[in-house]
Structures are given as C-alpha cells and as structure tokens.
Amino acid sequence: MSKITDIYGSNVFNDSIMKERLPKATYKALKKTMDKGSTLTLEVADVVASAMRDWAVEKGATHFTHWFQPLTGITAEKHDSFINPTGDGKVLLEFSGKELIKGEPDASSFPSGGIRATFEARGYTAWDCTSPAFIKDGTLCIPTAFCSYTGEALDKKTPLLRSMEALSIQAMRVLKALGNASATKVITTVGPEQEYFIIDKALYTKRKDLIYTGRTLFGAPAAKGQELEDHYFGTLKERIAAFMSEVDTELWKLGIAAKTKHNEVAPAQHEIAPIFTTTNIATDHNQLTMETIKKVALRHDLVALIHEKPFAGINGSGKHNNWSMATDDGVNLLEPGETPHDNAQFLLFLTSVIKAVDEYAELLRFSAANAGNDHRLGANEAPPAIISIFLGEQLEDILEQIEKGGATSSKTAGLLSLGVDTLPSLPKDATDRNRTSPFAFTGNKFEFRMVPSSASIAGPNFILNTIVAESLREIADRLEKAASVDTEVQAIITEIVKDHKKVIFNGNGYSDEWVEEAEKRGLPNVKSTVEATKALIADKTIEIFEKHNVLSKVELESRYEISLENYSKVLNIEALATLEIAKRQIIPAVIKFSTSLAGSVAAVNAAGVGADVSVQADLLKEVSSLTTTLKNNVVILEETLAKTAAIVDTYEQAYAYRYDVFEKMQAVRAAADTLETMVDAEFWPLPTYGELLFNI
Ligand code: ADP
Ligand code: MG
C-alpha cells in the first residue's frame, strides 16, 4: 500500500494544486472569491477551467460533471466528456470557464414541490468554489448549487451556503461589539459520525424488502441480539477490516480526513468519523462517504445499509453532527477555556445556541425527521423526539451562578487516580458524557445526535446555522446599542439563562420520567415526520429564513410539500413491498409447509400403526389459523392503501400513511413474524435476522 501522505488528497484539485498550477494572479483572484465572496470573472474561470482539465486528464479523467445535491437527499451527476471534434476526424479535449461556472440540467425530473411545472424544465447549476473539485471514477466532479430558472433553490447546498453567510454576518457583529479586531469571518464547522450496517451480499439479494426499502419489513428476532454488549468496539472481523481499510484509502484520496472507525453497539453495525471541517465541505464529504461505503462494500461482496432502522428490535443508525463556530483566525467560539465562568465571549456564544435551540425546537426536530428516523426517535435506543440540551455539571453550575447574580468560579475535575502506581494519573474532563441527550455539549462543540444516518447533513446544519444566526442578531442589536458592553453581556446571559433553562436537561433522556417532566416544562414532543414538517412553514420560521436570506416563503413551502410527498412515497413503497413479500413469498411458503404437515398426518395415519399425529396436526391447525390472520391483514392493508392513495391533500395523505397504512403494515408483519418462528427453516423464503446479523 502506498503511503497515506502520498495518496491523501491525490484526487482533489486542492489549494496546493491550485497554487502549483494556476498563474499567481488567477490564484489570488480565485482565493478572493473563495474567502470573501467577490465575483469571479469569466477570464479567471477560463484559466481555472483549463488548469483543472489538464490536471484531471493527466489523472486519467475523460469526463466532467456538475455534482449537486437535489432535494432527493442524494447527489446527482450528468457526465460530459471533454472531447470536441476538430473536423479532421480528431478531437481536442476542452473545458471552458463557462462550463465550469454554469450547467443547465433539466430541472423537471427533480423534486421541486410545485415551484416548477414539468414543461418549465430549465434549471441551473452554479460552481461552488468553496468546496474543491475532485475526480471520482474517471470524472472531474465540480461541486455546484442547483436552482430553478427563476432562481429558487432546488437543492440542499444553496440554503447551507446562505446560512453560513448569515451566521457569519451576525457572529461578526457580536465579535466586533466585544472588541475583537482580528477576525474577519466566522465559519461553522462540522464533524459527522456516520453509522451503518454491513451484511452479506448473497443474503441481501434474497431480501426484496432490503432491496426496495433499505430496511427489513419482516423478521422475527434472533436468539441473540445486542444484550451481551460484545460488539461495541469489538475486534474487527477480517472481512470487515479489509473493507474498512479500503474505504479509508478511497476517502483519503478524495481528501476526506477519515479518522475513526469501530464496531457499533448492534451486531453488524459500524461507524466511521472524519476530522471536522467547514460545514459546506463536511456536507459534501459526508455524501461521498456514504457513497464510498456502499461502493466499496460491493467490491467485498458485502452490502452497506445506511437506513436508520434496518432491523426491528436492534439499535438503528444515526449521524452525530458535531457542530461549532470558529473565526477565520482559528478561534473556536465554543471553547470554554480553563475558567469558563469569566469567559464572556464563550458564554455569549454558548447561550446564543441555548436560546436558538429552545425557541426553534420544533424546527430542529424537523431537521432530523425522515421516514426512517421515525423508527428511532423515541424508540428504545435513540434520543427521544424531545429536544433538550446537555451541558454537563461544570457549565450548568456556572449558568446557575449567573442566574443567582454572577458567576465567580468554574468547577474543575482534577486528576483521576487508578490506584496503581504504574498507571498514569489521568486528567479528568470537566464533564462526564451523556449519551442520551439529543443535543449535547461535548467539550468545545455541540453534538446533535438526532440526525438520520441516511440523510444529507445539509438540512440539520442550515437550520442550526439560521436559528443561531437569529439569536446572535438579537444579541448584536443589543450590544451595539449598549452604553456598557460588559453590563449588557451580563444582562443578556442572565436573561437567556432565565428564559431558556427549561431546555437544559442533564438526566437520562431515555427515561419515561423525562417524557413526563418535559411535558411539564412545556417542551414539544413531536411524534413523527408528518407532524414535524409543519414547523417548516410556521410563521416564525418563514420570518427568520426570509430575514437572513436563507430561504424564501416559496422555497420553504416547496420543501414542505417535498418532505410530505417523499414521506408518503416511502411509505407507499414499503406497503407495496410488504404486500408483495407476504403474498408471493411468505403465504406460498407457509402453504407448502402446511401441505407437508397434512401429508405427514395422512402418511402416518395410513401406516396404520396407530401412531400419535397430534404434533403435526396441532402445528397444522396453528399455522393455518395464523395464515388466515395474515391473509386477512393483507386484505386490510390493500384496502387501506387504496384509500390512502386517493387522498388529495398532501398533509392528510402523509398523516394517513403514518397512522393508517403503517399500522396495517405492522399487523401483516406481526402475523408473518410469528409464523417464521413455527415454520420449518427449509421452507422459509427469507434469510432470518440471525443469518443477516451474525454471518460475517
Ligand atoms: P465520540 O467520542 O463522540 O464518538 P469522535 O471523536 O468519534 O467522538 O467524533 C467527534 C467528532 O467531532 C469528530 O468528527 C471531530 O473531528 C469532531 N469535532 C471536534 N471538534 C470539533 C469542532 N470544533 N467543530 C466540529 N466538529 C468537531
Ligand atoms: Mg459522538
């Protein structure tokens, strides 16, 4: 294997390549656009494009694509080759500045939530020079933003970039008011931890539910689950280790700083985490990470499941979105330092997040909602659907002191002695961890743990950035008008603590008591994606998104439609797959098994030795009666599905999918899963949970 330092970033048109290959003036102009957002001239773009082409062609690329993130949640690419015929039967390889800056994909086949009619197909992609171009499978990929002919954002990247700008503007106002003269920009940083399952490909191909929906729609629990807690951090199996090491190599080539990998809690579950970077790049990188995991798995005859809940009764997968804010001169604004109680800047930025999360809890909840995550949030292992913040002992103590009139000390943790002379004394963290909190302060960043494993992290982050930008705006407004900034800082922090401490919770977020307590505190507990979607078009959402130029009312309304439509479509596919598997695989298999039982009863009786046939006969009776239940539930599901498909109102329809169709699917599954425990394994048509989870 080649050295990491050699392969790292080898497929990225990164800063060092640009420095090396661009004329000085072009490099400077491009950097200015990247850092300060100044407009890029076509002249500069032409020079950059031709350098990009030369570099890509040297690396064996034949095509280029505008790589974008439509509202499907995955990425899109249409490949164009560099060739341009010269008329003498030969070709030149060309790539112009115009082609670099702007693309024109047909917008009509991507979700637009009613913004575009299909006959008005024009859409544009625009080069996002803040995220570097890269080569993937012989194609030069240009990260781009995607919008409609009339300029509405049709993707995940546009609002993310706008939200980063909004947060920077407001955070800079606060910093200036506090007397910071060195920072010129504030960026948001993200390090997403990605969970996923790996199963054997041969078994996967026998499960239509996994193929169509990414999760098992049937399956009785295996004898063993995760109760021995023997998988988390366990030694990597050889096949998994080989796969993971190839994933790392592929990611490193793309300049993705894959850092941590380990087995997760559930059997067959794993996690990968990169070193954090700018939110925009982290988002692109996370999309590429999911894609790479899936692609490399196949090379090893494995299949990666990125779905939030592939297996009932077993932990699901999420993404821990570690988030912070930093100045362009490298100061993490959520770094508490040694004595956080007298670090006004830290406390101000910390409380701005607390205020935002409390005031826009429903919106944040929506940002983590999708059909897959509905199986996790509020289920046994996952953060509950209630948004709360874990701060830890030290910070909670400081906020309490502030509320009582002023903070004078920071609790320290000291050293931890293990009582063995040869072992080192360990410096203790100021706070323990809390794994049950959906939004936890973890040392110098917040970890938003509700995020769905399969979703783009753009959604949660543009919402987080926007609500914090709004908090910071209010704070900046006050600081700029204040006679004494120091006094005003104290006043602001004290007020925020008083008004928003209800969202802070350091206890066990998975307990029933917390659900009750949260209700008493008036914290929202939004049950499913359907209800959560409403937050997107709430008046106060529209107000702040328009104020900070992140999304217009029209754009928000289109996303509302898309979210509900997508939810209904996912549920519809699941229901159809449930019916197909029940009718064409499970019921026929059970009938065959019943026939063999009946045959046995008849054969034993015919032997005329008076042998006892009660085992076969009883089983036959039981299986037959369950098969009737299964068949009846299939009919009910079919009827419910037909009724639901006919509902015109998008919200009502999604609601019916959740509370009618979904419940009827569960009934079909319940009967089938019981049958699975009774039917001869030879007859059962689907690989079982035991086989899927424990065969690697
Ligand atoms: P855990 O112990 O919570 O599993 P990991 O070390 O696996 O933590 O992941 C923590 C993630 O947080 C990493 O991706 C790391 O780079 C990221 N991170 C650290 N500091 C910051 C920061 N200031 N902003 C955003 N992300 C950060
Ligand atoms: Mg973590």
Short mmCIF file of N, CA and C in Angstrom, two decimals, residues 575-679:
data_model
loop_
_atom_site.label_atom_id
_atom_site.label_comp_id
_atom_site.label_asym_id
_atom_site.label_seq_id
_atom_site.Cartn_x
_atom_site.Cartn_y
_atom_site.Cartn_z
N ALA A 575 -45.29 -0.30 1.82
CA ALA A 575 -46.54 -1.05 1.87
C ALA A 575 -46.63 -2.02 0.70
N LEU A 576 -46.25 -1.54 -0.50
CA LEU A 576 -46.30 -2.41 -1.68
C LEU A 576 -45.32 -3.59 -1.53
N ALA A 577 -44.14 -3.30 -0.98
CA ALA A 577 -43.16 -4.37 -0.78
C ALA A 577 -43.66 -5.37 0.26
N THR A 578 -44.31 -4.86 1.30
CA THR A 578 -44.89 -5.74 2.32
C THR A 578 -45.89 -6.70 1.67
N LEU A 579 -46.75 -6.13 0.82
CA LEU A 579 -47.76 -6.95 0.16
C LEU A 579 -47.12 -7.99 -0.76
N GLU A 580 -46.14 -7.53 -1.52
CA GLU A 580 -45.51 -8.45 -2.47
C GLU A 580 -44.86 -9.63 -1.74
N ILE A 581 -44.13 -9.31 -0.70
CA ILE A 581 -43.43 -10.39 0.04
C ILE A 581 -44.41 -11.30 0.73
N ALA A 582 -45.45 -10.71 1.33
CA ALA A 582 -46.43 -11.54 2.03
C ALA A 582 -47.16 -12.46 1.05
N LYS A 583 -47.59 -11.88 -0.06
CA LYS A 583 -48.44 -12.65 -0.98
C LYS A 583 -47.64 -13.64 -1.82
N ARG A 584 -46.47 -13.23 -2.27
CA ARG A 584 -45.76 -14.06 -3.24
C ARG A 584 -44.66 -14.91 -2.63
N GLN A 585 -44.27 -14.60 -1.40
CA GLN A 585 -43.21 -15.41 -0.79
C GLN A 585 -43.67 -16.11 0.49
N ILE A 586 -44.20 -15.33 1.43
CA ILE A 586 -44.48 -15.92 2.74
C ILE A 586 -45.70 -16.84 2.71
N ILE A 587 -46.82 -16.33 2.19
CA ILE A 587 -48.03 -17.17 2.18
C ILE A 587 -47.79 -18.47 1.37
N PRO A 588 -47.22 -18.38 0.16
CA PRO A 588 -46.95 -19.63 -0.56
C PRO A 588 -46.04 -20.59 0.21
N ALA A 589 -45.04 -20.06 0.90
CA ALA A 589 -44.13 -20.93 1.66
C ALA A 589 -44.87 -21.62 2.80
N VAL A 590 -45.73 -20.85 3.45
CA VAL A 590 -46.47 -21.41 4.58
C VAL A 590 -47.44 -22.49 4.08
N ILE A 591 -48.03 -22.24 2.91
CA ILE A 591 -48.95 -23.24 2.35
C ILE A 591 -48.19 -24.54 2.05
N LYS A 592 -47.00 -24.40 1.51
CA LYS A 592 -46.20 -25.60 1.23
C LYS A 592 -45.90 -26.36 2.52
N PHE A 593 -45.56 -25.59 3.54
CA PHE A 593 -45.27 -26.23 4.83
C PHE A 593 -46.51 -26.94 5.37
N SER A 594 -47.67 -26.25 5.26
CA SER A 594 -48.92 -26.87 5.72
C SER A 594 -49.20 -28.15 4.96
N THR A 595 -48.95 -28.11 3.65
CA THR A 595 -49.18 -29.30 2.83
C THR A 595 -48.29 -30.45 3.32
N SER A 596 -47.06 -30.11 3.67
CA SER A 596 -46.18 -31.19 4.13
C SER A 596 -46.64 -31.74 5.47
N LEU A 597 -47.19 -30.85 6.31
CA LEU A 597 -47.73 -31.32 7.59
C LEU A 597 -48.94 -32.23 7.35
N ALA A 598 -49.83 -31.78 6.46
CA ALA A 598 -51.02 -32.58 6.16
C ALA A 598 -50.60 -33.92 5.57
N GLY A 599 -49.59 -33.88 4.70
CA GLY A 599 -49.07 -35.11 4.11
C GLY A 599 -48.56 -36.05 5.19
N SER A 600 -47.88 -35.48 6.16
CA SER A 600 -47.34 -36.30 7.24
C SER A 600 -48.45 -36.94 8.05
N VAL A 601 -49.48 -36.13 8.36
CA VAL A 601 -50.62 -36.66 9.11
C VAL A 601 -51.22 -37.84 8.34
N ALA A 602 -51.47 -37.62 7.05
CA ALA A 602 -52.09 -38.66 6.22
C ALA A 602 -51.20 -39.89 6.13
N ALA A 603 -49.90 -39.67 5.93
CA ALA A 603 -48.98 -40.80 5.75
C ALA A 603 -48.86 -41.63 7.03
N VAL A 604 -48.77 -40.91 8.16
CA VAL A 604 -48.63 -41.65 9.43
C VAL A 604 -49.91 -42.44 9.71
N ASN A 605 -51.05 -41.79 9.48
CA ASN A 605 -52.32 -42.50 9.68
C ASN A 605 -52.42 -43.71 8.76
N ALA A 606 -51.98 -43.54 7.50
CA ALA A 606 -52.08 -44.62 6.52
C ALA A 606 -51.21 -45.81 6.91
N ALA A 607 -50.14 -45.52 7.67
CA ALA A 607 -49.25 -46.61 8.09
C ALA A 607 -50.01 -47.60 8.99
N GLY A 608 -51.11 -47.09 9.56
CA GLY A 608 -51.99 -47.99 10.29
C GLY A 608 -51.42 -48.55 11.58
N VAL A 609 -50.39 -47.90 12.13
CA VAL A 609 -49.84 -48.43 13.38
C VAL A 609 -50.38 -47.69 14.59
N GLY A 610 -51.35 -46.80 14.32
CA GLY A 610 -51.97 -46.08 15.44
C GLY A 610 -51.05 -45.08 16.11
N ALA A 611 -50.05 -44.58 15.35
CA ALA A 611 -49.10 -43.64 15.95
C ALA A 611 -49.76 -42.28 16.18
N ASP A 612 -49.22 -41.54 17.14
CA ASP A 612 -49.75 -40.22 17.51
C ASP A 612 -49.39 -39.18 16.45
N VAL A 613 -50.39 -38.50 15.86
CA VAL A 613 -50.10 -37.46 14.87
C VAL A 613 -50.42 -36.06 15.42
N SER A 614 -50.57 -35.96 16.76
CA SER A 614 -51.03 -34.68 17.32
C SER A 614 -50.03 -33.54 17.09
N VAL A 615 -48.71 -33.84 17.07
CA VAL A 615 -47.74 -32.77 16.86
C VAL A 615 -47.97 -32.11 15.51
N GLN A 616 -48.00 -32.95 14.46
CA GLN A 616 -48.21 -32.40 13.12
C GLN A 616 -49.58 -31.73 13.01
N ALA A 617 -50.59 -32.41 13.58
CA ALA A 617 -51.96 -31.90 13.43
C ALA A 617 -52.13 -30.57 14.17
N ASP A 618 -51.59 -30.49 15.40
CA ASP A 618 -51.71 -29.24 16.16
C ASP A 618 -50.99 -28.10 15.46
N LEU A 619 -49.78 -28.41 15.00
CA LEU A 619 -49.00 -27.39 14.31
C LEU A 619 -49.74 -26.92 13.06
N LEU A 620 -50.32 -27.89 12.33
CA LEU A 620 -51.06 -27.57 11.11
C LEU A 620 -52.21 -26.61 11.44
N LYS A 621 -52.91 -26.93 12.54
CA LYS A 621 -54.05 -26.08 12.92
C LYS A 621 -53.58 -24.67 13.25
N GLU A 622 -52.51 -24.60 14.04
CA GLU A 622 -52.00 -23.30 14.47
C GLU A 622 -51.50 -22.47 13.28
N VAL A 623 -50.73 -23.13 12.43
CA VAL A 623 -50.18 -22.45 11.26
C VAL A 623 -51.30 -21.98 10.34
N SER A 624 -52.30 -22.83 10.16
CA SER A 624 -53.42 -22.46 9.28
C SER A 624 -54.16 -21.26 9.81
N SER A 625 -54.36 -21.27 11.12
CA SER A 625 -55.13 -20.17 11.68
C SER A 625 -54.34 -18.85 11.56
N LEU A 626 -53.02 -18.90 11.79
CA LEU A 626 -52.19 -17.70 11.62
C LEU A 626 -52.14 -17.24 10.16
N THR A 627 -52.16 -18.24 9.27
CA THR A 627 -52.13 -17.89 7.84
C THR A 627 -53.40 -17.13 7.47
N THR A 628 -54.51 -17.54 8.06
CA THR A 628 -55.77 -16.82 7.82
C THR A 628 -55.65 -15.39 8.32
N THR A 629 -55.11 -15.24 9.52
CA THR A 629 -54.91 -13.88 10.06
C THR A 629 -54.03 -13.06 9.12
N LEU A 630 -52.93 -13.67 8.68
CA LEU A 630 -52.01 -12.98 7.77
C LEU A 630 -52.73 -12.52 6.51
N LYS A 631 -53.48 -13.46 5.93
CA LYS A 631 -54.20 -13.15 4.69
C LYS A 631 -55.21 -12.01 4.93
N ASN A 632 -55.93 -12.08 6.06
CA ASN A 632 -56.90 -11.02 6.35
C ASN A 632 -56.21 -9.66 6.49
N ASN A 633 -55.05 -9.67 7.16
CA ASN A 633 -54.32 -8.41 7.34
C ASN A 633 -53.79 -7.87 6.02
N VAL A 634 -53.45 -8.78 5.12
CA VAL A 634 -53.02 -8.37 3.78
C VAL A 634 -54.16 -7.65 3.06
N VAL A 635 -55.35 -8.22 3.16
CA VAL A 635 -56.51 -7.61 2.51
C VAL A 635 -56.78 -6.23 3.10
N ILE A 636 -56.69 -6.15 4.43
CA ILE A 636 -56.93 -4.85 5.08
C ILE A 636 -55.89 -3.82 4.62
N LEU A 637 -54.65 -4.25 4.54
CA LEU A 637 -53.59 -3.33 4.08
C LEU A 637 -53.86 -2.87 2.65
N GLU A 638 -54.26 -3.81 1.81
CA GLU A 638 -54.56 -3.44 0.41
C GLU A 638 -55.66 -2.39 0.34
N GLU A 639 -56.71 -2.60 1.13
CA GLU A 639 -57.82 -1.64 1.11
C GLU A 639 -57.38 -0.28 1.65
N THR A 640 -56.63 -0.31 2.74
CA THR A 640 -56.17 0.94 3.35
C THR A 640 -55.28 1.72 2.39
N LEU A 641 -54.44 0.97 1.71
CA LEU A 641 -53.51 1.60 0.78
C LEU A 641 -54.25 2.28 -0.37
N ALA A 642 -55.27 1.59 -0.89
CA ALA A 642 -56.05 2.16 -1.99
C ALA A 642 -56.73 3.45 -1.53
N LYS A 643 -57.30 3.40 -0.34
CA LYS A 643 -57.99 4.57 0.21
C LYS A 643 -57.02 5.74 0.39
N THR A 644 -55.83 5.42 0.93
CA THR A 644 -54.85 6.47 1.23
C THR A 644 -54.29 7.09 -0.04
N ALA A 645 -54.07 6.24 -1.03
CA ALA A 645 -53.51 6.75 -2.29
C ALA A 645 -54.45 7.76 -2.94
N ALA A 646 -55.75 7.67 -2.61
CA ALA A 646 -56.73 8.56 -3.24
C ALA A 646 -56.87 9.90 -2.53
N ILE A 647 -56.23 10.06 -1.37
CA ILE A 647 -56.35 11.33 -0.64
C ILE A 647 -55.59 12.42 -1.39
N VAL A 648 -56.24 13.57 -1.57
CA VAL A 648 -55.65 14.62 -2.38
C VAL A 648 -54.72 15.54 -1.58
N ASP A 649 -55.15 15.93 -0.38
CA ASP A 649 -54.36 16.85 0.43
C ASP A 649 -53.05 16.19 0.88
N THR A 650 -51.92 16.85 0.60
CA THR A 650 -50.62 16.25 0.89
C THR A 650 -50.44 15.91 2.37
N TYR A 651 -50.85 16.84 3.24
CA TYR A 651 -50.66 16.59 4.67
C TYR A 651 -51.53 15.44 5.14
N GLU A 652 -52.81 15.50 4.76
CA GLU A 652 -53.74 14.44 5.18
C GLU A 652 -53.27 13.08 4.68
N GLN A 653 -52.75 13.08 3.46
CA GLN A 653 -52.30 11.81 2.89
C GLN A 653 -51.10 11.25 3.68
N ALA A 654 -50.14 12.10 3.96
CA ALA A 654 -48.97 11.65 4.71
C ALA A 654 -49.39 11.15 6.09
N TYR A 655 -50.33 11.89 6.69
CA TYR A 655 -50.84 11.51 8.01
C TYR A 655 -51.48 10.12 7.96
N ALA A 656 -52.25 9.88 6.90
CA ALA A 656 -52.90 8.57 6.75
C ALA A 656 -51.86 7.47 6.53
N TYR A 657 -50.82 7.77 5.80
CA TYR A 657 -49.75 6.78 5.62
C TYR A 657 -49.14 6.42 6.98
N ARG A 658 -48.93 7.46 7.81
CA ARG A 658 -48.30 7.19 9.10
C ARG A 658 -49.22 6.42 10.05
N TYR A 659 -50.46 6.91 10.18
CA TYR A 659 -51.30 6.36 11.25
C TYR A 659 -52.29 5.31 10.78
N ASP A 660 -52.35 5.09 9.47
CA ASP A 660 -53.26 4.06 8.98
C ASP A 660 -52.46 2.97 8.26
N VAL A 661 -51.82 3.33 7.17
CA VAL A 661 -51.07 2.35 6.37
C VAL A 661 -49.97 1.69 7.22
N PHE A 662 -49.21 2.52 7.91
CA PHE A 662 -48.09 1.98 8.69
C PHE A 662 -48.59 0.98 9.73
N GLU A 663 -49.67 1.31 10.42
CA GLU A 663 -50.19 0.41 11.45
C GLU A 663 -50.64 -0.91 10.82
N LYS A 664 -51.24 -0.83 9.64
CA LYS A 664 -51.73 -2.06 8.98
C LYS A 664 -50.55 -2.91 8.48
N MET A 665 -49.48 -2.24 8.09
CA MET A 665 -48.26 -2.99 7.72
C MET A 665 -47.72 -3.76 8.91
N GLN A 666 -47.76 -3.10 10.07
CA GLN A 666 -47.26 -3.74 11.29
C GLN A 666 -48.07 -5.00 11.60
N ALA A 667 -49.39 -4.94 11.33
CA ALA A 667 -50.25 -6.09 11.60
C ALA A 667 -49.87 -7.25 10.69
N VAL A 668 -49.60 -6.95 9.42
CA VAL A 668 -49.17 -8.00 8.48
C VAL A 668 -47.88 -8.62 9.00
N ARG A 669 -46.97 -7.74 9.37
CA ARG A 669 -45.67 -8.22 9.83
C ARG A 669 -45.81 -9.11 11.09
N ALA A 670 -46.65 -8.69 12.02
CA ALA A 670 -46.77 -9.43 13.28
C ALA A 670 -47.15 -10.88 13.00
N ALA A 671 -48.16 -11.09 12.14
CA ALA A 671 -48.60 -12.45 11.85
C ALA A 671 -47.48 -13.24 11.16
N ALA A 672 -46.80 -12.59 10.21
CA ALA A 672 -45.75 -13.27 9.46
C ALA A 672 -44.58 -13.63 10.37
N ASP A 673 -44.22 -12.70 11.26
CA ASP A 673 -43.08 -12.96 12.15
C ASP A 673 -43.36 -14.12 13.10
N THR A 674 -44.61 -14.24 13.55
CA THR A 674 -44.95 -15.38 14.41
C THR A 674 -44.84 -16.67 13.59
N LEU A 675 -45.33 -16.63 12.37
CA LEU A 675 -45.22 -17.82 11.51
C LEU A 675 -43.75 -18.23 11.32
N GLU A 676 -42.89 -17.23 11.18
CA GLU A 676 -41.47 -17.54 10.98
C GLU A 676 -40.93 -18.42 12.10
N THR A 677 -41.44 -18.20 13.32
CA THR A 677 -40.93 -18.98 14.45
C THR A 677 -41.48 -20.41 14.47
N MET A 678 -42.44 -20.72 13.59
CA MET A 678 -43.07 -22.04 13.62
C MET A 678 -42.78 -22.88 12.39
N VAL A 679 -42.49 -22.18 11.30
CA VAL A 679 -42.35 -22.89 10.02
C VAL A 679 -40.94 -23.48 9.89
#
